[in-house]
Amino acid sequence: MEGRTMIWGYPFSWVNRRGSAAIGSTGVKVNAENVVFTFKNHAFVNANYRGTIFVNLLQVIPTGTTTTLPILFETNGTTQAVTKFNGAALTVADVAGTGVYQLWFERDTNTLQLMTGIV
């Protein structure tokens, strides 16, 4: 075994152990403080998930919505802020329209971050 590293000796952690999660929105609500996309209750609500999530935003944010409002996701009765780099809030201005967005979710830090620069 000389020259071989055992899997538990790698300097990184494994993510997406059962593949990447994918979920589609079921509605969008606009209020004075934020824009909330809602989702069906899902099975990984209590899972210690860490990895990529593909989110299909199926509803259009209504025309005329203030572009500085933050985007929140709501499922299983809980609301989750969505961020960009450096923890900045994802806002209406950052959402190009309907379609699939790739995000990183980490339960331990409660981070849900849009992955930018993906083509």
PDB file of N, CA and C in Angstrom, residues 51-92:
ATOM      1  N   GLY A  51     -24.148  19.875  -0.434  1.00  0.00           N
ATOM      2  CA  GLY A  51     -23.849  19.696  -1.848  1.00  0.00           C
ATOM      3  C   GLY A  51     -24.685  20.584  -2.732  1.00  0.00           C
ATOM      4  N   THR A  52     -24.679  20.254  -4.012  1.00  0.00           N
ATOM      5  CA  THR A  52     -25.390  21.070  -4.987  1.00  0.00           C
ATOM      6  C   THR A  52     -26.871  20.731  -5.012  1.00  0.00           C
ATOM      7  N   ILE A  53     -27.648  21.754  -5.299  1.00  0.00           N
ATOM      8  CA  ILE A  53     -29.095  21.607  -5.461  1.00  0.00           C
ATOM      9  C   ILE A  53     -29.457  22.348  -6.742  1.00  0.00           C
ATOM     10  N   PHE A  54     -30.227  21.696  -7.580  1.00  0.00           N
ATOM     11  CA  PHE A  54     -30.735  22.332  -8.790  1.00  0.00           C
ATOM     12  C   PHE A  54     -32.165  22.754  -8.527  1.00  0.00           C
ATOM     13  N   VAL A  55     -32.417  24.056  -8.608  1.00  0.00           N
ATOM     14  CA  VAL A  55     -33.722  24.618  -8.292  1.00  0.00           C
ATOM     15  C   VAL A  55     -34.343  25.164  -9.573  1.00  0.00           C
ATOM     16  N   ASN A  56     -35.503  24.628  -9.919  1.00  0.00           N
ATOM     17  CA  ASN A  56     -36.222  25.100 -11.087  1.00  0.00           C
ATOM     18  C   ASN A  56     -37.256  26.125 -10.626  1.00  0.00           C
ATOM     19  N   LEU A  57     -36.984  27.400 -10.903  1.00  0.00           N
ATOM     20  CA  LEU A  57     -37.935  28.458 -10.570  1.00  0.00           C
ATOM     21  C   LEU A  57     -38.958  28.500 -11.706  1.00  0.00           C
ATOM     22  N   LEU A  58     -40.160  28.047 -11.413  1.00  0.00           N
ATOM     23  CA  LEU A  58     -41.185  27.871 -12.435  1.00  0.00           C
ATOM     24  C   LEU A  58     -42.114  29.068 -12.587  1.00  0.00           C
ATOM     25  N   GLN A  59     -42.071  29.991 -11.633  1.00  0.00           N
ATOM     26  CA  GLN A  59     -42.948  31.156 -11.674  1.00  0.00           C
ATOM     27  C   GLN A  59     -42.142  32.421 -11.964  1.00  0.00           C
ATOM     28  N   VAL A  60     -42.763  33.339 -12.683  1.00  0.00           N
ATOM     29  CA  VAL A  60     -42.154  34.632 -12.984  1.00  0.00           C
ATOM     30  C   VAL A  60     -42.396  35.564 -11.803  1.00  0.00           C
ATOM     31  N   ILE A  61     -41.365  36.310 -11.419  1.00  0.00           N
ATOM     32  CA  ILE A  61     -41.554  37.365 -10.424  1.00  0.00           C
ATOM     33  C   ILE A  61     -42.349  38.464 -11.126  1.00  0.00           C
ATOM     34  N   PRO A  62     -43.448  38.910 -10.515  1.00  0.00           N
ATOM     35  CA  PRO A  62     -44.306  39.899 -11.189  1.00  0.00           C
ATOM     36  C   PRO A  62     -43.552  41.156 -11.628  1.00  0.00           C
ATOM     37  N   THR A  63     -43.894  41.632 -12.810  1.00  0.00           N
ATOM     38  CA  THR A  63     -43.326  42.867 -13.348  1.00  0.00           C
ATOM     39  C   THR A  63     -43.591  44.010 -12.379  1.00  0.00           C
ATOM     40  N   GLY A  64     -42.598  44.867 -12.210  1.00  0.00           N
ATOM     41  CA  GLY A  64     -42.740  46.015 -11.323  1.00  0.00           C
ATOM     42  C   GLY A  64     -42.292  45.754  -9.900  1.00  0.00           C
ATOM     43  N   THR A  65     -41.889  44.521  -9.597  1.00  0.00           N
ATOM     44  CA  THR A  65     -41.392  44.201  -8.252  1.00  0.00           C
ATOM     45  C   THR A  65     -40.070  44.930  -8.025  1.00  0.00           C
ATOM     46  N   THR A  66     -39.907  45.509  -6.854  1.00  0.00           N
ATOM     47  CA  THR A  66     -38.674  46.218  -6.504  1.00  0.00           C
ATOM     48  C   THR A  66     -37.484  45.281  -6.635  1.00  0.00           C
ATOM     49  N   THR A  67     -36.491  45.690  -7.413  1.00  0.00           N
ATOM     50  CA  THR A  67     -35.368  44.801  -7.732  1.00  0.00           C
ATOM     51  C   THR A  67     -34.405  44.574  -6.571  1.00  0.00           C
ATOM     52  N   THR A  68     -34.497  45.374  -5.509  1.00  0.00           N
ATOM     53  CA  THR A  68     -33.591  45.210  -4.367  1.00  0.00           C
ATOM     54  C   THR A  68     -34.138  44.261  -3.300  1.00  0.00           C
ATOM     55  N   LEU A  69     -35.359  43.748  -3.495  1.00  0.00           N
ATOM     56  CA  LEU A  69     -35.935  42.828  -2.503  1.00  0.00           C
ATOM     57  C   LEU A  69     -35.160  41.513  -2.489  1.00  0.00           C
ATOM     58  N   PRO A  70     -34.859  40.986  -1.298  1.00  0.00           N
ATOM     59  CA  PRO A  70     -34.161  39.704  -1.212  1.00  0.00           C
ATOM     60  C   PRO A  70     -35.078  38.536  -1.582  1.00  0.00           C
ATOM     61  N   ILE A  71     -34.460  37.466  -2.078  1.00  0.00           N
ATOM     62  CA  ILE A  71     -35.159  36.232  -2.431  1.00  0.00           C
ATOM     63  C   ILE A  71     -35.049  35.259  -1.267  1.00  0.00           C
ATOM     64  N   LEU A  72     -36.176  34.675  -0.880  1.00  0.00           N
ATOM     65  CA  LEU A  72     -36.211  33.627   0.138  1.00  0.00           C
ATOM     66  C   LEU A  72     -36.854  32.390  -0.461  1.00  0.00           C
ATOM     67  N   PHE A  73     -36.482  31.218   0.034  1.00  0.00           N
ATOM     68  CA  PHE A  73     -37.127  29.959  -0.331  1.00  0.00           C
ATOM     69  C   PHE A  73     -37.861  29.462   0.897  1.00  0.00           C
ATOM     70  N   GLU A  74     -39.061  28.904   0.687  1.00  0.00           N
ATOM     71  CA  GLU A  74     -39.837  28.382   1.804  1.00  0.00           C
ATOM     72  C   GLU A  74     -40.308  26.969   1.493  1.00  0.00           C
ATOM     73  N   THR A  75     -40.033  26.064   2.424  1.00  0.00           N
ATOM     74  CA  THR A  75     -40.484  24.685   2.319  1.00  0.00           C
ATOM     75  C   THR A  75     -40.534  24.080   3.715  1.00  0.00           C
ATOM     76  N   ASN A  76     -41.384  23.118   3.894  1.00  0.00           N
ATOM     77  CA  ASN A  76     -41.516  22.447   5.186  1.00  0.00           C
ATOM     78  C   ASN A  76     -41.773  23.438   6.318  1.00  0.00           C
ATOM     79  N   GLY A  77     -42.432  24.570   6.012  1.00  0.00           N
ATOM     80  CA  GLY A  77     -42.755  25.559   7.025  1.00  0.00           C
ATOM     81  C   GLY A  77     -41.598  26.431   7.469  1.00  0.00           C
ATOM     82  N   THR A  78     -40.470  26.349   6.758  1.00  0.00           N
ATOM     83  CA  THR A  78     -39.283  27.108   7.120  1.00  0.00           C
ATOM     84  C   THR A  78     -38.839  27.975   5.953  1.00  0.00           C
ATOM     85  N   THR A  79     -38.383  29.179   6.268  1.00  0.00           N
ATOM     86  CA  THR A  79     -37.882  30.086   5.244  1.00  0.00           C
ATOM     87  C   THR A  79     -36.359  30.100   5.282  1.00  0.00           C
ATOM     88  N   GLN A  80     -35.755  30.117   4.113  1.00  0.00           N
ATOM     89  CA  GLN A  80     -34.296  30.093   3.987  1.00  0.00           C
ATOM     90  C   GLN A  80     -33.853  31.244   3.092  1.00  0.00           C
ATOM     91  N   ALA A  81     -32.934  32.080   3.584  1.00  0.00           N
ATOM     92  CA  ALA A  81     -32.359  33.142   2.752  1.00  0.00           C
ATOM     93  C   ALA A  81     -31.458  32.510   1.694  1.00  0.00           C
ATOM     94  N   VAL A  82     -31.397  33.135   0.535  1.00  0.00           N
ATOM     95  CA  VAL A  82     -30.508  32.699  -0.536  1.00  0.00           C
ATOM     96  C   VAL A  82     -29.450  33.780  -0.689  1.00  0.00           C
ATOM     97  N   THR A  83     -28.189  33.367  -0.785  1.00  0.00           N
ATOM     98  CA  THR A  83     -27.096  34.329  -0.832  1.00  0.00           C
ATOM     99  C   THR A  83     -26.279  34.202  -2.110  1.00  0.00           C
ATOM    100  N   LYS A  84     -25.386  35.182  -2.259  1.00  0.00           N
ATOM    101  CA  LYS A  84     -24.364  35.174  -3.302  1.00  0.00           C
ATOM    102  C   LYS A  84     -23.022  35.157  -2.576  1.00  0.00           C
ATOM    103  N   PHE A  85     -21.945  35.478  -3.281  1.00  0.00           N
ATOM    104  CA  PHE A  85     -20.632  35.523  -2.648  1.00  0.00           C
ATOM    105  C   PHE A  85     -20.604  36.516  -1.494  1.00  0.00           C
ATOM    106  N   ASN A  86     -19.813  36.215  -0.494  1.00  0.00           N
ATOM    107  CA  ASN A  86     -19.627  37.042   0.705  1.00  0.00           C
ATOM    108  C   ASN A  86     -20.896  37.196   1.526  1.00  0.00           C
ATOM    109  N   GLY A  87     -21.870  36.314   1.325  1.00  0.00           N
ATOM    110  CA  GLY A  87     -23.087  36.340   2.126  1.00  0.00           C
ATOM    111  C   GLY A  87     -24.084  37.403   1.711  1.00  0.00           C
ATOM    112  N   ALA A  88     -23.847  38.083   0.588  1.00  0.00           N
ATOM    113  CA  ALA A  88     -24.786  39.104   0.113  1.00  0.00           C
ATOM    114  C   ALA A  88     -26.100  38.434  -0.288  1.00  0.00           C
ATOM    115  N   ALA A  89     -27.193  39.097  -0.013  1.00  0.00           N
ATOM    116  CA  ALA A  89     -28.515  38.545  -0.341  1.00  0.00           C
ATOM    117  C   ALA A  89     -28.711  38.455  -1.850  1.00  0.00           C
ATOM    118  N   LEU A  90     -29.283  37.345  -2.296  1.00  0.00           N
ATOM    119  CA  LEU A  90     -29.747  37.226  -3.674  1.00  0.00           C
ATOM    120  C   LEU A  90     -30.983  38.096  -3.779  1.00  0.00           C
ATOM    121  N   THR A  91     -31.055  38.959  -4.789  1.00  0.00           N
ATOM    122  CA  THR A  91     -32.177  39.873  -4.923  1.00  0.00           C
ATOM    123  C   THR A  91     -32.923  39.623  -6.228  1.00  0.00           C
ATOM    124  N   VAL A  92     -34.053  40.279  -6.364  1.00  0.00           N
ATOM    125  CA  VAL A  92     -34.865  40.179  -7.580  1.00  0.00           C
ATOM    126  C   VAL A  92     -34.015  40.512  -8.808  1.00  0.00           C
TER     127      VAL A  92
END
